Amino acid sequence: MSKRYQRNMMALSPEENHRLRDFKICVAGCGGLGGYVIEELGRLGIGFITAIDGDVFDETNLNRQILATINEVGCSKSEAAKNRMTAVNPDVTINAVHTMITEENCRDLICGHDLVVDALDSVTARLLLEKHCEAEEIPMIHGAIAGWYGQVSVIFPGDRTLEKLYPANTVKGAEVELGNPSFIPGVVASIQVAEALKVLLGRGNILRNKLLTVNLLDQEYEILGITG
């Protein structure tokens, strides 16, 4: 085994570590959450990552998005994810897709993946992603951030968790009003990656039919049950 993954050991068995290279994960969004998610998945050794984002970096992204640099302003976020992972772990294949998720393309984009990570900032797009993950029978890791706060949930086909979390006609989440400082994306993204790993390997207790809420202002973490 490569020395690169020695520090994965004990937390993961050699067999589990070897399995990671066979998984395909789709990350929807390469901004605040998505940049950290891709960074951590790639360093773990996930073999194939599709990075989807139709946006480019602007100056307002520099406060929190790990892929954003002065030199990347105006450049594709998905291509920046590919370039970053090529530099960090060239063993990982990054499929950079510079497009927004729509009703027309969503199912084709996620098809064939073992798991999808929701790192979007639009409730409409999140609900679309949940619907097509259900159609493709792919589990999904939801994450959202706003100000000092964040949330994570694991969604399996048929759970329809986001339909229960977001009222009808909701377009934007609370991040529009509360902003997003530098410290919240990394925390929530790390929890998403941990949940993704547990789902793929069948380890531990996962946040299915539950919502983990993170309050960094008061250091409060709570797990809420989600019912129909």
mmCIF file of C-alpha atoms in Angstrom:
data_model
loop_
_atom_site.group_PDB
_atom_site.id
_atom_site.type_symbol
_atom_site.label_atom_id
_atom_site.label_comp_id
_atom_site.label_asym_id
_atom_site.label_seq_id
_atom_site.Cartn_x
_atom_site.Cartn_y
_atom_site.Cartn_z
ATOM 1 C CA MET A 1 0.000 0.000 0.000
ATOM 2 C CA SER A 2 1.175 3.509 -0.831
ATOM 3 C CA LYS A 3 2.659 5.525 2.044
ATOM 4 C CA ARG A 4 0.120 8.187 1.088
ATOM 5 C CA TYR A 5 -2.613 6.229 2.901
ATOM 6 C CA GLN A 6 -0.691 5.028 5.963
ATOM 7 C CA ARG A 7 -2.443 7.501 8.237
ATOM 8 C CA ASN A 8 -5.814 6.134 7.087
ATOM 9 C CA MET A 9 -4.911 2.888 8.823
ATOM 10 C CA MET A 10 -6.480 1.917 12.132
ATOM 11 C CA ALA A 11 -9.418 4.192 11.297
ATOM 12 C CA LEU A 12 -9.805 2.073 8.146
ATOM 13 C CA SER A 13 -8.650 -1.472 7.542
ATOM 14 C CA PRO A 14 -6.281 -2.155 4.614
ATOM 15 C CA GLU A 15 -9.187 -3.846 2.838
ATOM 16 C CA GLU A 16 -11.469 -0.861 3.341
ATOM 17 C CA ASN A 17 -8.766 1.525 2.196
ATOM 18 C CA HIS A 18 -8.271 -0.556 -0.949
ATOM 19 C CA ARG A 19 -12.010 -0.485 -1.659
ATOM 20 C CA LEU A 20 -12.089 3.309 -1.746
ATOM 21 C CA ARG A 21 -10.430 3.419 -5.151
ATOM 22 C CA ASP A 22 -13.391 1.535 -6.655
ATOM 23 C CA PHE A 23 -16.053 4.024 -5.543
ATOM 24 C CA LYS A 24 -17.527 6.753 -7.722
ATOM 25 C CA ILE A 25 -18.865 9.839 -5.967
ATOM 26 C CA CYS A 26 -20.649 12.784 -7.546
ATOM 27 C CA VAL A 27 -20.222 16.144 -5.797
ATOM 28 C CA ALA A 28 -22.896 18.639 -6.788
ATOM 29 C CA GLY A 29 -21.398 22.080 -6.218
ATOM 30 C CA CYS A 30 -17.712 23.051 -5.990
ATOM 31 C CA GLY A 31 -18.005 26.148 -3.822
ATOM 32 C CA GLY A 32 -17.828 26.490 -0.036
ATOM 33 C CA LEU A 33 -18.938 22.972 0.888
ATOM 34 C CA GLY A 34 -18.007 21.234 -2.341
ATOM 35 C CA GLY A 35 -14.405 22.397 -2.401
ATOM 36 C CA TYR A 36 -13.736 20.905 1.025
ATOM 37 C CA VAL A 37 -15.713 17.752 0.213
ATOM 38 C CA ILE A 38 -13.652 17.111 -2.925
ATOM 39 C CA GLU A 39 -10.420 17.867 -1.084
ATOM 40 C CA GLU A 40 -11.185 15.345 1.653
ATOM 41 C CA LEU A 41 -12.584 12.645 -0.628
ATOM 42 C CA GLY A 42 -9.515 12.888 -2.853
ATOM 43 C CA ARG A 43 -7.096 12.722 0.049
ATOM 44 C CA LEU A 44 -8.932 9.657 1.363
ATOM 45 C CA GLY A 45 -8.358 7.963 -1.979
ATOM 46 C CA ILE A 46 -11.830 7.813 -3.522
ATOM 47 C CA GLY A 47 -11.025 6.625 -7.028
ATOM 48 C CA PHE A 48 -13.456 8.647 -9.146
ATOM 49 C CA ILE A 49 -15.069 11.989 -8.354
ATOM 50 C CA THR A 50 -17.421 13.927 -10.599
ATOM 51 C CA ALA A 51 -17.279 17.639 -9.739
ATOM 52 C CA ILE A 52 -20.293 19.575 -11.025
ATOM 53 C CA ASP A 53 -20.577 23.353 -11.021
ATOM 54 C CA GLY A 54 -21.503 25.787 -13.779
ATOM 55 C CA ASP A 55 -20.255 28.831 -11.897
ATOM 56 C CA VAL A 56 -16.956 30.715 -11.921
ATOM 57 C CA PHE A 57 -15.130 32.203 -8.950
ATOM 58 C CA ASP A 58 -15.618 35.844 -8.011
ATOM 59 C CA GLU A 59 -14.019 37.959 -5.322
ATOM 60 C CA THR A 60 -16.780 37.238 -2.789
ATOM 61 C CA ASN A 61 -15.777 33.547 -2.795
ATOM 62 C CA LEU A 62 -12.295 34.253 -1.460
ATOM 63 C CA ASN A 63 -13.417 34.454 2.170
ATOM 64 C CA ARG A 64 -14.382 30.771 2.462
ATOM 65 C CA GLN A 65 -14.021 28.623 -0.663
ATOM 66 C CA ILE A 66 -10.847 26.566 -0.446
ATOM 67 C CA LEU A 67 -10.518 26.310 -4.233
ATOM 68 C CA ALA A 68 -10.797 30.075 -4.683
ATOM 69 C CA THR A 69 -7.574 32.051 -5.136
ATOM 70 C CA ILE A 70 -6.798 35.427 -6.648
ATOM 71 C CA ASN A 71 -5.565 33.652 -9.763
ATOM 72 C CA GLU A 72 -8.783 31.610 -10.033
ATOM 73 C CA VAL A 73 -11.179 34.582 -10.041
ATOM 74 C CA GLY A 74 -13.208 34.315 -13.248
ATOM 75 C CA CYS A 75 -12.270 30.639 -13.718
ATOM 76 C CA SER A 76 -14.484 27.562 -13.641
ATOM 77 C CA LYS A 77 -15.023 26.091 -10.173
ATOM 78 C CA SER A 78 -15.246 22.531 -11.477
ATOM 79 C CA GLU A 79 -12.004 22.881 -13.430
ATOM 80 C CA ALA A 80 -10.323 24.344 -10.343
ATOM 81 C CA ALA A 81 -11.383 21.219 -8.443
ATOM 82 C CA LYS A 82 -9.799 19.045 -11.103
ATOM 83 C CA ASN A 83 -6.574 21.053 -11.120
ATOM 84 C CA ARG A 84 -6.376 20.994 -7.331
ATOM 85 C CA MET A 85 -6.807 17.243 -7.076
ATOM 86 C CA THR A 86 -4.329 16.612 -9.878
ATOM 87 C CA ALA A 87 -1.796 18.430 -7.701
ATOM 88 C CA VAL A 88 -2.852 16.713 -4.453
ATOM 89 C CA ASN A 89 -3.568 13.130 -5.530
ATOM 90 C CA PRO A 90 -3.113 12.256 -9.215
ATOM 91 C CA ASP A 91 -4.360 8.723 -8.495
ATOM 92 C CA VAL A 92 -7.878 10.161 -8.271
ATOM 93 C CA THR A 93 -9.822 10.653 -11.502
ATOM 94 C CA ILE A 94 -11.737 13.934 -11.505
ATOM 95 C CA ASN A 95 -14.532 14.388 -14.009
ATOM 96 C CA ALA A 96 -15.035 18.167 -14.107
ATOM 97 C CA VAL A 97 -18.466 19.163 -15.423
ATOM 98 C CA HIS A 98 -18.969 22.882 -15.985
ATOM 99 C CA THR A 99 -22.753 23.078 -15.943
ATOM 100 C CA MET A 100 -25.649 23.911 -13.664
ATOM 101 C CA ILE A 101 -27.884 21.047 -12.574
ATOM 102 C CA THR A 102 -31.240 21.131 -14.347
ATOM 103 C CA GLU A 103 -34.270 18.912 -14.727
ATOM 104 C CA GLU A 104 -32.974 17.918 -18.154
ATOM 105 C CA ASN A 105 -29.415 16.917 -17.221
ATOM 106 C CA CYS A 106 -29.539 15.856 -13.558
ATOM 107 C CA ARG A 107 -30.249 12.165 -14.028
ATOM 108 C CA ASP A 108 -27.546 11.742 -16.666
ATOM 109 C CA LEU A 109 -25.002 13.558 -14.471
ATOM 110 C CA ILE A 110 -25.499 11.341 -11.418
ATOM 111 C CA CYS A 111 -26.076 8.034 -13.202
ATOM 112 C CA GLY A 112 -23.470 5.371 -12.427
ATOM 113 C CA HIS A 113 -22.221 6.857 -9.160
ATOM 114 C CA ASP A 114 -22.252 5.036 -5.833
ATOM 115 C CA LEU A 115 -23.170 8.152 -3.878
ATOM 116 C CA VAL A 116 -24.007 11.829 -4.402
ATOM 117 C CA VAL A 117 -22.953 14.701 -2.123
ATOM 118 C CA ASP A 118 -25.228 17.745 -2.042
ATOM 119 C CA ALA A 119 -23.047 20.861 -1.794
ATOM 120 C CA LEU A 120 -25.501 23.173 -3.526
ATOM 121 C CA ASP A 121 -26.824 26.571 -2.415
ATOM 122 C CA SER A 122 -30.214 26.473 -4.110
ATOM 123 C CA VAL A 123 -33.166 24.697 -2.510
ATOM 124 C CA THR A 124 -34.693 24.163 -5.941
ATOM 125 C CA ALA A 125 -31.547 22.390 -7.148
ATOM 126 C CA ARG A 126 -31.323 20.338 -3.943
ATOM 127 C CA LEU A 127 -34.880 19.069 -4.356
ATOM 128 C CA LEU A 128 -34.158 18.250 -7.992
ATOM 129 C CA LEU A 129 -31.069 16.312 -6.935
ATOM 130 C CA GLU A 130 -33.015 14.376 -4.299
ATOM 131 C CA LYS A 131 -35.689 13.440 -6.826
ATOM 132 C CA HIS A 132 -33.230 12.091 -9.367
ATOM 133 C CA CYS A 133 -31.113 10.308 -6.755
ATOM 134 C CA GLU A 134 -34.287 8.463 -5.808
ATOM 135 C CA ALA A 135 -34.951 7.598 -9.455
ATOM 136 C CA GLU A 136 -31.392 6.280 -9.851
ATOM 137 C CA GLU A 137 -31.454 4.571 -6.420
ATOM 138 C CA ILE A 138 -28.388 6.445 -5.213
ATOM 139 C CA PRO A 139 -27.886 7.564 -1.580
ATOM 140 C CA MET A 140 -27.248 11.259 -1.046
ATOM 141 C CA ILE A 141 -25.452 13.244 1.663
ATOM 142 C CA HIS A 142 -27.128 16.595 2.264
ATOM 143 C CA GLY A 143 -25.288 19.552 3.746
ATOM 144 C CA ALA A 144 -26.150 23.215 4.155
ATOM 145 C CA ILE A 145 -24.505 26.194 5.847
ATOM 146 C CA ALA A 146 -25.516 29.683 6.936
ATOM 147 C CA GLY A 147 -23.611 32.017 9.224
ATOM 148 C CA TRP A 148 -22.475 30.116 12.332
ATOM 149 C CA TYR A 149 -24.813 27.229 11.551
ATOM 150 C CA GLY A 150 -24.969 24.102 9.438
ATOM 151 C CA GLN A 151 -26.849 20.868 8.956
ATOM 152 C CA VAL A 152 -26.207 17.382 7.585
ATOM 153 C CA SER A 153 -28.469 14.458 6.742
ATOM 154 C CA VAL A 154 -28.127 11.126 4.937
ATOM 155 C CA ILE A 155 -30.885 10.508 2.400
ATOM 156 C CA PHE A 156 -31.674 7.136 0.886
ATOM 157 C CA PRO A 157 -34.017 6.630 -2.076
ATOM 158 C CA GLY A 158 -37.583 7.001 -0.872
ATOM 159 C CA ASP A 159 -36.760 9.044 2.254
ATOM 160 C CA ARG A 160 -37.594 12.389 0.627
ATOM 161 C CA THR A 161 -35.958 14.180 3.530
ATOM 162 C CA LEU A 162 -35.535 17.525 1.773
ATOM 163 C CA GLU A 163 -39.226 17.670 0.948
ATOM 164 C CA LYS A 164 -39.818 17.532 4.700
ATOM 165 C CA LEU A 165 -37.124 20.073 5.577
ATOM 166 C CA TYR A 166 -37.907 22.799 3.078
ATOM 167 C CA PRO A 167 -41.355 24.379 2.740
ATOM 168 C CA ALA A 168 -42.923 24.532 -0.708
ATOM 169 C CA ASN A 169 -41.731 27.412 -2.897
ATOM 170 C CA THR A 170 -38.506 27.882 -0.915
ATOM 171 C CA VAL A 171 -35.827 28.985 -3.387
ATOM 172 C CA LYS A 172 -32.846 30.131 -1.311
ATOM 173 C CA GLY A 173 -31.618 28.908 2.054
ATOM 174 C CA ALA A 174 -30.736 30.999 5.091
ATOM 175 C CA GLU A 175 -27.192 31.658 3.822
ATOM 176 C CA VAL A 176 -28.569 34.614 1.862
ATOM 177 C CA GLU A 177 -29.485 36.388 5.105
ATOM 178 C CA LEU A 178 -26.835 35.006 7.482
ATOM 179 C CA GLY A 179 -23.786 34.930 5.195
ATOM 180 C CA ASN A 180 -21.028 32.320 5.282
ATOM 181 C CA PRO A 181 -17.781 32.936 7.182
ATOM 182 C CA SER A 182 -14.646 30.885 6.564
ATOM 183 C CA PHE A 183 -14.999 28.393 9.407
ATOM 184 C CA ILE A 184 -18.401 26.821 8.741
ATOM 185 C CA PRO A 185 -17.890 25.118 5.326
ATOM 186 C CA GLY A 186 -14.988 22.955 6.489
ATOM 187 C CA VAL A 187 -16.864 21.710 9.555
ATOM 188 C CA VAL A 188 -20.022 20.703 7.708
ATOM 189 C CA ALA A 189 -18.135 19.297 4.698
ATOM 190 C CA SER A 190 -16.055 17.097 7.011
ATOM 191 C CA ILE A 191 -19.206 15.659 8.567
ATOM 192 C CA GLN A 192 -20.611 15.028 5.079
ATOM 193 C CA VAL A 193 -17.456 13.171 4.060
ATOM 194 C CA ALA A 194 -17.518 11.078 7.231
ATOM 195 C CA GLU A 195 -21.152 10.138 6.574
ATOM 196 C CA ALA A 196 -20.346 9.340 2.941
ATOM 197 C CA LEU A 197 -17.548 7.027 4.020
ATOM 198 C CA LYS A 198 -19.796 5.247 6.527
ATOM 199 C CA VAL A 199 -22.498 4.714 3.912
ATOM 200 C CA LEU A 200 -20.024 3.319 1.384
ATOM 201 C CA LEU A 201 -18.302 1.010 3.868
ATOM 202 C CA GLY A 202 -21.317 0.103 5.983
ATOM 203 C CA ARG A 203 -19.715 1.467 9.141
ATOM 204 C CA GLY A 204 -21.138 3.140 12.246
ATOM 205 C CA ASN A 205 -24.439 4.929 12.759
ATOM 206 C CA ILE A 206 -25.502 7.191 9.920
ATOM 207 C CA LEU A 207 -27.731 10.259 9.915
ATOM 208 C CA ARG A 208 -30.555 8.625 7.962
ATOM 209 C CA ASN A 209 -33.986 10.038 8.850
ATOM 210 C CA LYS A 210 -32.089 12.420 11.132
ATOM 211 C CA LEU A 211 -30.805 15.967 10.888
ATOM 212 C CA LEU A 212 -27.581 16.964 12.605
ATOM 213 C CA THR A 213 -27.648 20.678 13.370
ATOM 214 C CA VAL A 214 -24.400 22.510 14.081
ATOM 215 C CA ASN A 215 -24.289 25.768 16.046
ATOM 216 C CA LEU A 216 -20.705 26.989 16.247
ATOM 217 C CA LEU A 217 -21.685 30.222 17.978
ATOM 218 C CA ASP A 218 -22.794 28.347 21.104
ATOM 219 C CA GLN A 219 -20.989 25.050 20.358
ATOM 220 C CA GLU A 220 -24.263 23.150 20.268
ATOM 221 C CA TYR A 221 -24.766 20.008 18.206
ATOM 222 C CA GLU A 222 -28.140 18.312 18.081
ATOM 223 C CA ILE A 223 -29.557 15.335 16.217
ATOM 224 C CA LEU A 224 -33.230 15.677 15.354
ATOM 225 C CA GLY A 225 -35.433 12.865 14.130
ATOM 226 C CA ILE A 226 -37.182 13.392 10.792
ATOM 227 C CA THR A 227 -40.653 11.914 10.365
ATOM 228 C CA GLY A 228 -43.153 12.004 7.561
#
